[in-house]
mmCIF file of C-alpha atoms and ligand atoms in Angstrom:
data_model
loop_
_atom_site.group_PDB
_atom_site.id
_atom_site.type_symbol
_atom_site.label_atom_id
_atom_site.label_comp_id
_atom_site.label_asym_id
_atom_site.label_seq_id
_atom_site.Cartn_x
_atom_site.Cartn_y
_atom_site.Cartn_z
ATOM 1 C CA UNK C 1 81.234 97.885 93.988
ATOM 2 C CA UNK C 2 84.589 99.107 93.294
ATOM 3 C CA UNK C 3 86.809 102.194 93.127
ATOM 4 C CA UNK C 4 89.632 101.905 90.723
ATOM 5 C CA UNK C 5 91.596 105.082 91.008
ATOM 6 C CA UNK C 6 94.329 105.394 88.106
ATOM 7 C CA UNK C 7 91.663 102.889 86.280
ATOM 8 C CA UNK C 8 92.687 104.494 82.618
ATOM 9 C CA UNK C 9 96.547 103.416 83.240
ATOM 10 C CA UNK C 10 98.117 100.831 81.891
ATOM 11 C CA UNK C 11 97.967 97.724 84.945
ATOM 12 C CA UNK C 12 94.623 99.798 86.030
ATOM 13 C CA UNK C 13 92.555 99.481 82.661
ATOM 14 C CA UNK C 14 93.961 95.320 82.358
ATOM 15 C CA UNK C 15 92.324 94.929 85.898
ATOM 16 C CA UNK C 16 89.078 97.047 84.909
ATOM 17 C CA UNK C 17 88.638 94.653 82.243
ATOM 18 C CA UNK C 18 89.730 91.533 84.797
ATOM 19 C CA UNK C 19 86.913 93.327 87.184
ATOM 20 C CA UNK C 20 84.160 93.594 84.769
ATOM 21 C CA UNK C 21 84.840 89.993 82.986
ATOM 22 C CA UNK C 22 84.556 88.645 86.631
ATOM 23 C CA UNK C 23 80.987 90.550 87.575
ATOM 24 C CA UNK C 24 82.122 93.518 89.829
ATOM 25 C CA UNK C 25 80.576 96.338 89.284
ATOM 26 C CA UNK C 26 83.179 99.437 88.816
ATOM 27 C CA UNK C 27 83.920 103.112 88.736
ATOM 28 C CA UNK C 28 87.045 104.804 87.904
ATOM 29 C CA UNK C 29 88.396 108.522 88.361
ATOM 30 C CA UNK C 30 91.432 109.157 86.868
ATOM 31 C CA UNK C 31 93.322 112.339 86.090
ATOM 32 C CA UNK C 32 94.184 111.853 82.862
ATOM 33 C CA UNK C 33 97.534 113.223 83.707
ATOM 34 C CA UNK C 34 99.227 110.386 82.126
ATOM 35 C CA UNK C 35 96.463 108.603 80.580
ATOM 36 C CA UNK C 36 93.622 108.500 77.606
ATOM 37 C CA UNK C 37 90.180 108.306 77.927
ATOM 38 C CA UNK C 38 90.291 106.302 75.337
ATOM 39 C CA UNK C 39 91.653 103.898 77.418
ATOM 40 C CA UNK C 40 88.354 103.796 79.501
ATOM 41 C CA UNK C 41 86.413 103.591 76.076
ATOM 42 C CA UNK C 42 88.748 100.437 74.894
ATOM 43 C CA UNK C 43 87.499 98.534 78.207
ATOM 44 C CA UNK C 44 84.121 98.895 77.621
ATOM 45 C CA UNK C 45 84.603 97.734 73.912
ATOM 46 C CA UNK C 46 86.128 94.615 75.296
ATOM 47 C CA UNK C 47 83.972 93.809 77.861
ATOM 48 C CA UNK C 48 80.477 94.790 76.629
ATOM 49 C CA UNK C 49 80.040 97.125 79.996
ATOM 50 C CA UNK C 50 79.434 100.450 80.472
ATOM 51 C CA UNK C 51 80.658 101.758 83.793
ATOM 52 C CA UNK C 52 81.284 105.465 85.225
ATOM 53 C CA UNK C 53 84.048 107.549 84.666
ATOM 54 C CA UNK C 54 84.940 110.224 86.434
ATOM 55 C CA UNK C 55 88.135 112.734 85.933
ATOM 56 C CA UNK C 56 89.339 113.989 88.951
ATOM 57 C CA UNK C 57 92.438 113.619 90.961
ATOM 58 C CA UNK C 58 92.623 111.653 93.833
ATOM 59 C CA UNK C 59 94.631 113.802 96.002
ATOM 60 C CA UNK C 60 91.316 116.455 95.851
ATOM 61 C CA UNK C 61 88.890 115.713 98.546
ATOM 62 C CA UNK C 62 85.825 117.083 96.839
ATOM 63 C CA UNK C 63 86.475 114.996 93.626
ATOM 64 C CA UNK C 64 86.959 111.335 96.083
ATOM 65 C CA UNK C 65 83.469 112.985 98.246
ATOM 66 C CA UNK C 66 81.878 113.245 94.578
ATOM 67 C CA UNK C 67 82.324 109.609 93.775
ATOM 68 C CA UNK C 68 81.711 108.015 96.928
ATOM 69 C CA UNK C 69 78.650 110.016 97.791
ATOM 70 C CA UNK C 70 77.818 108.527 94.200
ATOM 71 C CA UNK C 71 78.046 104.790 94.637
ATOM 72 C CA UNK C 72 78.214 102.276 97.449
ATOM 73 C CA UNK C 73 82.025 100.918 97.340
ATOM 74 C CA UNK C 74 83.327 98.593 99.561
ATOM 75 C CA UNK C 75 86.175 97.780 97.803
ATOM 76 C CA UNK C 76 89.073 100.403 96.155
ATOM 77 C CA UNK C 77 92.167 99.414 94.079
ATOM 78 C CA UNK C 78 94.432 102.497 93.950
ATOM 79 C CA UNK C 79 96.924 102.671 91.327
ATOM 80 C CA UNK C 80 96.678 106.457 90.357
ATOM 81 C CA UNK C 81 100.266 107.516 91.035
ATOM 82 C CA UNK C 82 103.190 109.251 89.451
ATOM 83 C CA UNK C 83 105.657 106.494 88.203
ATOM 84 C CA UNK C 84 108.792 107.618 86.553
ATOM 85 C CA UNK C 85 111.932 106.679 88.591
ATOM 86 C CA UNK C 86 114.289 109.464 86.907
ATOM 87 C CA UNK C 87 111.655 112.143 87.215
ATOM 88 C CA UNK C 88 111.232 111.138 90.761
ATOM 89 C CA UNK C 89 114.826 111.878 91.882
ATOM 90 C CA UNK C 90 114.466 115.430 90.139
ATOM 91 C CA UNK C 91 111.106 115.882 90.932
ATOM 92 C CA UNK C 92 110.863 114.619 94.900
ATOM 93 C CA UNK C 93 108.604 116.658 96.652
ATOM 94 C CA UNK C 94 106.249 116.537 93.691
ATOM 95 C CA UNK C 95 106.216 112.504 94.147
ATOM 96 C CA UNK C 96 105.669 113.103 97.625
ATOM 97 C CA UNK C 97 103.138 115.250 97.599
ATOM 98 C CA UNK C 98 101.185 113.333 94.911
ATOM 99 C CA UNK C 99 101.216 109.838 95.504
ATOM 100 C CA UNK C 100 101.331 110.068 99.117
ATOM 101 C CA UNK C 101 99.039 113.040 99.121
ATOM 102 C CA UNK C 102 96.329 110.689 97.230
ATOM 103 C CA UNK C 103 96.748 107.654 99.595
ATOM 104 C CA UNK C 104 95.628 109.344 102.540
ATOM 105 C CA UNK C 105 93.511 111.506 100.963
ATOM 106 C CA UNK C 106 91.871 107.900 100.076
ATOM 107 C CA UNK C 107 92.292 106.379 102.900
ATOM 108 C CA UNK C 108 89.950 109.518 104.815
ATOM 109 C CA UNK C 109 87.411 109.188 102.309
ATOM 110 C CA UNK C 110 87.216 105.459 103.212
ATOM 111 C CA UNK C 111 86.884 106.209 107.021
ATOM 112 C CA UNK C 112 83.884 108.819 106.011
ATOM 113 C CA UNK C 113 82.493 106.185 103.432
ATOM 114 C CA UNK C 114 82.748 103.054 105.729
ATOM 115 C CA UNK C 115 84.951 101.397 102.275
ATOM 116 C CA UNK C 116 86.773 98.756 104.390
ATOM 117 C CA UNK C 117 88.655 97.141 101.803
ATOM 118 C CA UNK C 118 91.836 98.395 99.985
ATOM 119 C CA UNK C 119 94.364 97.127 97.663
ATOM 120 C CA UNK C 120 97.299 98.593 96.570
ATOM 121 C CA UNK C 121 99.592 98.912 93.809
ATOM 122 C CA UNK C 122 102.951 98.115 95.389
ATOM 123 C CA UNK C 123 105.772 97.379 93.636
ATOM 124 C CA UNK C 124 109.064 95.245 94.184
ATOM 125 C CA UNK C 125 110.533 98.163 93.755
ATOM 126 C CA UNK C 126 110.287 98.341 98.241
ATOM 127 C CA UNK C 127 112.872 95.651 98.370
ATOM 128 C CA UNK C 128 116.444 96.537 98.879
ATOM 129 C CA UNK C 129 119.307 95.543 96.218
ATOM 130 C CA UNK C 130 121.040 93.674 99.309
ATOM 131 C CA UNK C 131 118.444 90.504 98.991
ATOM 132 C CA UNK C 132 119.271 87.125 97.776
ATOM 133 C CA UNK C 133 117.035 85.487 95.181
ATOM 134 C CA UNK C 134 114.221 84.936 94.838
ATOM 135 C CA UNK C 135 112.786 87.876 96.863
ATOM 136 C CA UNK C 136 109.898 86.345 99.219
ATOM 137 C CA UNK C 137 107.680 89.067 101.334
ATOM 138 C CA UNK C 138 110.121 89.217 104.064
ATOM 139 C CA UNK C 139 113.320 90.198 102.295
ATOM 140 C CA UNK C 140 114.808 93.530 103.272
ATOM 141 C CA UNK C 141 113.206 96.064 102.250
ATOM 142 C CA UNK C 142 114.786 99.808 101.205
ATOM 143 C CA UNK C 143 114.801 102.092 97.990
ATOM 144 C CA UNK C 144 117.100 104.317 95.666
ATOM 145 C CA UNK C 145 114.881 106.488 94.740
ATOM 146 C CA UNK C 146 111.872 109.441 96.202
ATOM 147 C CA UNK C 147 109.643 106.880 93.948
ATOM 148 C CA UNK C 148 110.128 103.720 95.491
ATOM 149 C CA UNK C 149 109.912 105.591 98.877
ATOM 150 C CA UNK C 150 106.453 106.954 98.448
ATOM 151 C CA UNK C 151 105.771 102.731 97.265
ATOM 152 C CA UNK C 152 107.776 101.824 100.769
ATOM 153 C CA UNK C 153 106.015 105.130 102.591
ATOM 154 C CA UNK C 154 102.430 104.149 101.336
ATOM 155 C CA UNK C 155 102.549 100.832 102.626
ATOM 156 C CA UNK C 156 103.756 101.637 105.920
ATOM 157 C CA UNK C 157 100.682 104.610 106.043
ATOM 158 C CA UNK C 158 98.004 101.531 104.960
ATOM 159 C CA UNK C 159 99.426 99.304 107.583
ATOM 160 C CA UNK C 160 99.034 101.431 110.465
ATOM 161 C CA UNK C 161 95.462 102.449 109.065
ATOM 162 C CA UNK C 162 94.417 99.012 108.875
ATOM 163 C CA UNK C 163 95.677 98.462 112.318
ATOM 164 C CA UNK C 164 93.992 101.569 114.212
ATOM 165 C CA UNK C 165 90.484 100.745 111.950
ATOM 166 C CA UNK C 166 88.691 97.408 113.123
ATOM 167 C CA UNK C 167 87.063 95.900 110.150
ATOM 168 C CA UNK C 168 89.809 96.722 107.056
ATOM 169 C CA UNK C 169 91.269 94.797 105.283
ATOM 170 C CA UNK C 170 94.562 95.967 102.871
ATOM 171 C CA UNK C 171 96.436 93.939 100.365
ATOM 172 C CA UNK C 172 99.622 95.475 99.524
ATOM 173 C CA UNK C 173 100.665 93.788 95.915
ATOM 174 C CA UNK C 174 104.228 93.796 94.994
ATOM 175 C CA UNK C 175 104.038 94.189 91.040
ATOM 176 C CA UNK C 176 107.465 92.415 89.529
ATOM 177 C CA UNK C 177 108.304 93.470 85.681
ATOM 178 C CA UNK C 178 104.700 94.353 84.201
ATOM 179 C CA UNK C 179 104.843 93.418 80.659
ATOM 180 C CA UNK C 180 102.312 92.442 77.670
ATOM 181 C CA UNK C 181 98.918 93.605 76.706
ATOM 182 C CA UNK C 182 95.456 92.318 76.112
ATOM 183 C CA UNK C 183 95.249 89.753 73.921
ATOM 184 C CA UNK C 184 92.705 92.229 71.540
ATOM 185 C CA UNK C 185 95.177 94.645 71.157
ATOM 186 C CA UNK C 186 93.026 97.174 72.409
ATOM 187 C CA UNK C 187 94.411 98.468 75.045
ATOM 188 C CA UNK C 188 98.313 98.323 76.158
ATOM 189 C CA UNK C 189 101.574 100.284 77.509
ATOM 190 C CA UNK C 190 101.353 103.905 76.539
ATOM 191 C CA UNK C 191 104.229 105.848 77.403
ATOM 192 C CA UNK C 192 104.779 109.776 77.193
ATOM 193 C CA UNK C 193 107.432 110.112 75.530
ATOM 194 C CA UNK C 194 110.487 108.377 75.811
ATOM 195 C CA UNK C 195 110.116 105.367 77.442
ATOM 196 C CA UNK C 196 112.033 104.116 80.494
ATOM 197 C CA UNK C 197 111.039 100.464 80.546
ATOM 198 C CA UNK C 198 112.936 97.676 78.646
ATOM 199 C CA UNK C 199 109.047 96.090 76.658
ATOM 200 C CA UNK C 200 108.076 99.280 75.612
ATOM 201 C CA UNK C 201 111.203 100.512 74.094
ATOM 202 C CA UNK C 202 111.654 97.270 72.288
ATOM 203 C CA UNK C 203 108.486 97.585 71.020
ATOM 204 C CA UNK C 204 108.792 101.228 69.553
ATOM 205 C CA UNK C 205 112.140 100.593 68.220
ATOM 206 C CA UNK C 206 111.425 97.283 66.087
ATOM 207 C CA UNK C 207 108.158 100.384 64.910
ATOM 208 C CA UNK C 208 110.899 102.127 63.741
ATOM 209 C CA UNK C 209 110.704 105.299 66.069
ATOM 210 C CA UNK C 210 114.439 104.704 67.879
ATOM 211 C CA UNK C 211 116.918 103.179 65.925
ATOM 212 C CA UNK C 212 118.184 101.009 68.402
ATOM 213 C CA UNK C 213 117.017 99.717 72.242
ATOM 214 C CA UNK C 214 120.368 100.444 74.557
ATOM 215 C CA UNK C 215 121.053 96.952 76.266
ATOM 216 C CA UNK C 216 122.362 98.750 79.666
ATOM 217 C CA UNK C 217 125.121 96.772 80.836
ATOM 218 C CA UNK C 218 126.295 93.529 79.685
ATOM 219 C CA UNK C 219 128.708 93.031 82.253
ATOM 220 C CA UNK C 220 126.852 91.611 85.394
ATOM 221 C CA UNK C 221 127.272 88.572 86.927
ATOM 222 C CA UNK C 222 125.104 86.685 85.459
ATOM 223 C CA UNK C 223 125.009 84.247 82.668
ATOM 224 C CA UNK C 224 124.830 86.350 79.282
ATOM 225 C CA UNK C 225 125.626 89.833 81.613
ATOM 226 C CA UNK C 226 122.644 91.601 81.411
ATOM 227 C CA UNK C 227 120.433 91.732 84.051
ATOM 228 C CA UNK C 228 117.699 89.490 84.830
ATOM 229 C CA UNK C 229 114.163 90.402 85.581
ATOM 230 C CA UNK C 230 110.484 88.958 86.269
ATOM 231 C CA UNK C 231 108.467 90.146 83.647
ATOM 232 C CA UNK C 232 104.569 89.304 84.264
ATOM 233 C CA UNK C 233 101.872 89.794 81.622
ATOM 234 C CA UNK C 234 99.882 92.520 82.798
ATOM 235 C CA UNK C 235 96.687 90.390 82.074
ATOM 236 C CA UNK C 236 98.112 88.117 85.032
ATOM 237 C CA UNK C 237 98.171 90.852 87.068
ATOM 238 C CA UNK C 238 95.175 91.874 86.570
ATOM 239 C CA UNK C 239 93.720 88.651 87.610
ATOM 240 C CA UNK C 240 95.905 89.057 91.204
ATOM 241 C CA UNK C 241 93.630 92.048 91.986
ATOM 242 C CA UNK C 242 90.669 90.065 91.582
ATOM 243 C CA UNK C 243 92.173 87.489 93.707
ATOM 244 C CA UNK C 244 92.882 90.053 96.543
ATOM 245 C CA UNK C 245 89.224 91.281 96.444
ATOM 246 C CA UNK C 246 88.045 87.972 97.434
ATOM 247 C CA UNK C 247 90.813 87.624 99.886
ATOM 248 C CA UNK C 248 89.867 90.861 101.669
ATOM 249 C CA UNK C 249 85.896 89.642 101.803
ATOM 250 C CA UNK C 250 87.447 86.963 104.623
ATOM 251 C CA UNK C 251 90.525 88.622 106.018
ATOM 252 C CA UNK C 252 91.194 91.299 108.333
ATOM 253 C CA UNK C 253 94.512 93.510 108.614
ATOM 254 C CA UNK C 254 97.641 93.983 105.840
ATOM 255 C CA UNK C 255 99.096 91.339 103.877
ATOM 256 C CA UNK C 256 101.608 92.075 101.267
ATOM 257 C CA UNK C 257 102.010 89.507 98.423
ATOM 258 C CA UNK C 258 104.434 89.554 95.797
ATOM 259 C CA UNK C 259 102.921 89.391 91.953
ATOM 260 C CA UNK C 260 105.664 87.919 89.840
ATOM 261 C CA UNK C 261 106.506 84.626 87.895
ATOM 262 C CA UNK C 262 109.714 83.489 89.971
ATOM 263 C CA UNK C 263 110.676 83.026 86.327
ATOM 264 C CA UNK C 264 114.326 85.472 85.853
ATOM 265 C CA UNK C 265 114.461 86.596 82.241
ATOM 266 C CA UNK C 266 118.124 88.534 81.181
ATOM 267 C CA UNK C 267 117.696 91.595 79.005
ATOM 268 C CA UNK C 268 119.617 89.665 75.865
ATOM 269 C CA UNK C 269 117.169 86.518 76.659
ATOM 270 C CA UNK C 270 113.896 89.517 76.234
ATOM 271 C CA UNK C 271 115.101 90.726 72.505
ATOM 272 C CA UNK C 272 116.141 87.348 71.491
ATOM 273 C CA UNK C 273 112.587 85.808 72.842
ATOM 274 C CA UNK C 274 110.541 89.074 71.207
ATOM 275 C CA UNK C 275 112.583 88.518 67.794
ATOM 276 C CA UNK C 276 111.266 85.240 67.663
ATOM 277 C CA UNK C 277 107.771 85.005 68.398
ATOM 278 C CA UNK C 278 107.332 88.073 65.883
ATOM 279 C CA UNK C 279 109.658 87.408 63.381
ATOM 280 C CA UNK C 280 111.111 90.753 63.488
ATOM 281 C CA UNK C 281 114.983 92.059 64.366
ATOM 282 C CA UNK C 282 115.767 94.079 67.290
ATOM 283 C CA UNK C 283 118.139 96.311 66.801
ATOM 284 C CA UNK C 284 120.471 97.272 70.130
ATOM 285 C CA UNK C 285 123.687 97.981 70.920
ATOM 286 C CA UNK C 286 125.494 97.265 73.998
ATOM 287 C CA UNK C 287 125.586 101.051 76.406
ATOM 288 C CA UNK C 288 126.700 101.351 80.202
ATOM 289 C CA UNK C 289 125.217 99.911 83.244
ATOM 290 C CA UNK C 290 122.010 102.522 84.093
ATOM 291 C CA UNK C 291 122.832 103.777 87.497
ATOM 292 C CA UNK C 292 120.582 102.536 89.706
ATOM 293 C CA UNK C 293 119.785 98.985 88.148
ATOM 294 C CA UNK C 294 120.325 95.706 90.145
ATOM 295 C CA UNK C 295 122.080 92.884 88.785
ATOM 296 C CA UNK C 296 118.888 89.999 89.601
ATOM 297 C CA UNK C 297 115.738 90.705 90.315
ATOM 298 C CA UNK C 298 112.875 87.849 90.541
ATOM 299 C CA UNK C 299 109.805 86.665 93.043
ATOM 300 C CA UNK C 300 109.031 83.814 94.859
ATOM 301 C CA UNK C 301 105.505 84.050 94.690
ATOM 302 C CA UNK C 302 104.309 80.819 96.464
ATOM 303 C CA UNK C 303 102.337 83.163 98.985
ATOM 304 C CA UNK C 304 99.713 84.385 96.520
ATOM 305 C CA UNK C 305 100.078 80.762 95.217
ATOM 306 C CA UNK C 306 98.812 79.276 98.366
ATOM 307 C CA UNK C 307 96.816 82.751 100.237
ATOM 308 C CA UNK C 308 95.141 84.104 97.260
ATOM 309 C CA UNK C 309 95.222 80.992 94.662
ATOM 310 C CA UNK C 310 96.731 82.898 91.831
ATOM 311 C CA UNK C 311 99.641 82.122 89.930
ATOM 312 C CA UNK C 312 101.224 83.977 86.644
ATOM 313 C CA UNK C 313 99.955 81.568 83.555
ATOM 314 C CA UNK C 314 100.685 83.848 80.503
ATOM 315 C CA UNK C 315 104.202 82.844 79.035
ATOM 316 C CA UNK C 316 107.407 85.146 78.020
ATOM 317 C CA UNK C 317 106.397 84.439 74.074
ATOM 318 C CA UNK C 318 102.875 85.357 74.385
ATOM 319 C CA UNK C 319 103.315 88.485 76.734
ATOM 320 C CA UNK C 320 105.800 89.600 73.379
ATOM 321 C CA UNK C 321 103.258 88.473 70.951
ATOM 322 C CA UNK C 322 100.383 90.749 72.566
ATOM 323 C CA UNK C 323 102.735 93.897 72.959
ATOM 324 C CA UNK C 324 103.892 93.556 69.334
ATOM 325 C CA UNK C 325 100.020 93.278 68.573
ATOM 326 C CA UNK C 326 99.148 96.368 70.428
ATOM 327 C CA UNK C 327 102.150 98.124 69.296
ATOM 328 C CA UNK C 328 101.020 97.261 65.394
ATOM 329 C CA UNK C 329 97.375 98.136 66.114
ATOM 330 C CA UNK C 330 98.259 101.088 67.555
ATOM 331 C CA UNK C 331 101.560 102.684 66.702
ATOM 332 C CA UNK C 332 100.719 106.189 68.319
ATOM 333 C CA UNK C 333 99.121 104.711 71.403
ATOM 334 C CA UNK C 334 95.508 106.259 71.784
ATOM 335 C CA UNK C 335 96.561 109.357 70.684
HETATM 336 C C1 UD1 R 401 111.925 100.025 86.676
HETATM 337 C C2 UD1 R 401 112.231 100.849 87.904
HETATM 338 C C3 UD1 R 401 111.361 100.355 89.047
HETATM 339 C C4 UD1 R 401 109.899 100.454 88.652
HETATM 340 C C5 UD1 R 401 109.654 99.684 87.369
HETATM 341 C C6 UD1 R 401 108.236 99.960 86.877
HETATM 342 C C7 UD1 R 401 114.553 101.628 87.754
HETATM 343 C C8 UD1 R 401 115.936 101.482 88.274
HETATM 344 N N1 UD1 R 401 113.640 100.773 88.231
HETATM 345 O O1 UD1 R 401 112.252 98.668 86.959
HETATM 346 O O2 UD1 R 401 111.600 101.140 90.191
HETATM 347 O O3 UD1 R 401 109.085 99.904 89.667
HETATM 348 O O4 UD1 R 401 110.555 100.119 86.347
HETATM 349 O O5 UD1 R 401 107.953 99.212 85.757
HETATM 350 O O6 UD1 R 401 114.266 102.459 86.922
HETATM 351 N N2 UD1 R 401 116.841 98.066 80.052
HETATM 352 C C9 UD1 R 401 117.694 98.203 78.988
HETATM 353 N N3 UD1 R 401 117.420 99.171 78.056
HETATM 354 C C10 UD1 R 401 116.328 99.982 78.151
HETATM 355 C C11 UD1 R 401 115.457 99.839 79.248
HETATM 356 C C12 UD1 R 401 115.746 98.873 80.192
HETATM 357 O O7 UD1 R 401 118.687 97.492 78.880
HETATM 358 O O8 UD1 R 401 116.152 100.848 77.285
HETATM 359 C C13 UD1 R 401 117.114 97.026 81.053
HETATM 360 C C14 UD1 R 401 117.350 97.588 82.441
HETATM 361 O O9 UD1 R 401 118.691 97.845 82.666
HETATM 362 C C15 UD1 R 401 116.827 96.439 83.317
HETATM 363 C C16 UD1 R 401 115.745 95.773 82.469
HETATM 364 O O10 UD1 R 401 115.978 96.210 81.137
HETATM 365 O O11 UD1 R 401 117.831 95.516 83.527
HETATM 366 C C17 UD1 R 401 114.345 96.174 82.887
HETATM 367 O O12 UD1 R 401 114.274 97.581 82.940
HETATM 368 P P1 UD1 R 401 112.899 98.348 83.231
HETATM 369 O O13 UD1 R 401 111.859 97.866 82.302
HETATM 370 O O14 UD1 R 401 113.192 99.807 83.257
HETATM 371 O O15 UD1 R 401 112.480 97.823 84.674
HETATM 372 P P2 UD1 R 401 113.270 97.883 86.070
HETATM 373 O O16 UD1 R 401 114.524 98.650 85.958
HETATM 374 O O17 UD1 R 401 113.365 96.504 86.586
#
């Protein structure tokens, strides 16, 4: 059985889905702090399974003692985590505190539980801007920001866990550009607020609530000038957890893989490619560079390809069909 923690967020509820389409039994706790519940409802809609739910924080020691007194795990996927990059850098210690706080807070219960097997929710964020491309497990690593530390921080804490605890097994996954939503439309991308990511904001903005997306920077070096990413459908991603489950079940130690499509995608190539699979206009205007941003960013991602036997399928054009869907279907998000 599994322990999804964050399971109500947006990569956790695609892989609860991935999880219970592929016969593991699940539980989630989740916060709620920047999720629905109706998120947790959704999955069970689309996969015909009920499964428990509890809210609680992972960083509280009774609430992790609760569920695994509960069930018999021998598997946990954390994703629970605080994720905005801006409110990191203004917000450090609270990004410390919490995502760190939760990972050994997890990592304890595990010991007490006998749960051998953990996968995280890393991000490429741990590699530094000095890389060339593609980025393969082994680039450089180093981050810009108190949120891509506690990523870099984590991974370093499950390492040495996994080294000191004969018998676990960690697979640290290296999320590129999460994009796209289940092809129902039930569940999807839910922002608070304002959001920082270049799909969602599209999205919203064709919806009519922004006026236009800000292209940040069209001055790179790179062909059109705007920076190029790795966007994944999420639904892909989902299907890399699964993939690390069964790699655990026969490995030993850490292993970091990198989930991404070694497919670059420029920001100008993203609106143009959304326009045209929905038959909509994107309205955008061309701002400053974003502090912070790298010019290229894309995976090679032949090591899940050959370790875990998972590769990206989903295309660009369906990825910006099935976040136009959810965005249609659901123009508040859950609420
Ligand atoms: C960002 C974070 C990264 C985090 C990831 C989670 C930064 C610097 N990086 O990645 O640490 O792991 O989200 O999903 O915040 N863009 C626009 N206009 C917008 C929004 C974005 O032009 O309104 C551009 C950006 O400049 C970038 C691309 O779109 O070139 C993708 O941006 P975004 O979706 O925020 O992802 P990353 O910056 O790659």
């Amino acid at each position: 059985m599994v322990l999804v923690t964050g399971g109500a967020g947006y990569i956790g509820s695609h892989t609860c889905v991935e999880l219970l389409n592929n016969g593991y039994q699940i539980a989630v706790i989740d916060n709620l702090s920047n999720s629905h519940p109706q998120a947790i409802d959704r999955v069970k809609e689309i996969t015909g399974r009920d499964f428990p739910f509890h809210e609680g924080d992972v960083c509280d020691e009774a609430a992790l003692d609760e569920i695994c007194k509960a069930y018999p795990f021998d598997c946990v996927i954390h994703f629970a985590g605080l994720k905005a990059v801006g409110e990191s850098v203004d917000l450090p210690l609270a990004y410390y505190k919490n995502n760190i706080g939760s990972t050994v807070k997890l990592l304890e219960a595990m010991g007490k539980y006998k749960i051998n097997n953990f996968i995280f929710s890393s991000s490429a964020t741990v590699y530094s801007g000095e890389n060339t491309m593609p980025l393969t497990e082994s680039s450089v690593r180093g981050c810009i920001n108190p949120y891509g530390w506690t990523k870099f921080m984590n991974e370093q804490i499950i390492r040495d866990t996994a080294t000191a605890r004969a018998g676990m097994s960690a697979v640290l996954l290296r999320y590129f550009n999460p994009i796209g939503a289940h092809e129902s439309g039930q569940i999807g991308e839910n922002p608070s607020g304002v959001p920082n990511n270049l799909m969602p904001f599209i999205s919203q903005t064709v919806a009519g609530k922004y006026a236009e997306l800000s292209v940040y920077g069209n001055d790179y070096d790179t062909p059109d000038g705007t920076c190029i990413r790795d966007y994944i459908h999420v639904t892909d991603l989902a299907a890399g957890h699964v993939a690390a489950i069964r790699f655990c079940q026969s490995h030993k130690g850490t292993r970091a893989f990198n989930l991404g499509t070694g497919q670059g995608t420029s920001v100008l190539e993203m609106v143009h490619t959304f326009e045209r699979v929905n038959g909509v206009k994107v309205p955008y205007r061309i701002a400053p560079r974003r502090p912070g941003d790298f010019p290229v960013s894309y995976a090679d991602p032949s090591q899940a390809e050959e370790t875990l036997h998972w590769r990206a399928e989903k295309t660009l054009e369906q990825a910006c069909a099935d976040t136009w869907r959810w965005q249609k279907k659901n123009p508040n998000g859950y609420s």
